[in-house]
Amino acid sequence: MPCIDKSESEMWETDLAPFRALAPRLPMIMVAHAAYPLLEGKWSANGTTLPASLSFILISALLQHRIGFSGLVLSDDLEMGALEGRSIEQAAIDALWAGCDLLLVCRKAHNVRRVCEALRQEAERDSGFRALIEQAAAKVLRLRQTLPSRPVAARPFSDWSVLRQQIQELTAVVRARCAISEPRP
């Protein structure tokens, strides 16, 4: 699991600047399985820092409350190696408790079934967890209502050089607004 050793103030001014700028306009954000020990300050039972995707502090406290992001929060793929040491079922439960609304299980259908069953059992056991699932489902439905009811055909795009130029211009604007330095060679 990648580990980012930056202080909260350093993260706020650099890495989190694009999220702060874009949060009001983004319908969803994916949270990575990266560790932020200086932000998290909370250690899991096996002595390793929690990944952001399972961290209440990073998802609920920082992303949703401090930054003000109100869209859907997606976990990264729960089948990735970064979550070794915990079952996929426990990772799914922990991700929802942390503030994720959608859980990605991208490789094996039997793992989707395992996660669904674990979430069902936890919702039956804990009414607070059931309320989290209901809130997440409501957020998904609200976003779905904003999408077209039928698939929309993609418009053909023939001039990739124009797209590259637009991306470079937008990147320069974001860097300037967020005070992000040029990447190192």
PDB file of C-alpha atoms in Angstrom, residues 56-68:
ATOM      1  CA  PHE A  56     -13.479   7.585   8.816  1.00  0.00           C
ATOM      2  CA  ILE A  57     -11.067  10.438   9.548  1.00  0.00           C
ATOM      3  CA  LEU A  58     -10.083  10.870   5.905  1.00  0.00           C
ATOM      4  CA  ILE A  59     -13.451  10.215   4.235  1.00  0.00           C
ATOM      5  CA  SER A  60     -16.065  11.544   6.645  1.00  0.00           C
ATOM      6  CA  ALA A  61     -14.133  14.120   8.661  1.00  0.00           C
ATOM      7  CA  LEU A  62     -11.782  15.509   6.008  1.00  0.00           C
ATOM      8  CA  LEU A  63     -13.356  14.910   2.584  1.00  0.00           C
ATOM      9  CA  GLN A  64     -17.039  15.255   3.442  1.00  0.00           C
ATOM     10  CA  HIS A  65     -17.088  17.644   6.400  1.00  0.00           C
ATOM     11  CA  ARG A  66     -13.980  19.822   6.121  1.00  0.00           C
ATOM     12  CA  ILE A  67     -13.779  20.016   2.316  1.00  0.00           C
ATOM     13  CA  GLY A  68     -17.570  19.841   1.968  1.00  0.00           C
TER      14      GLY A  68
END
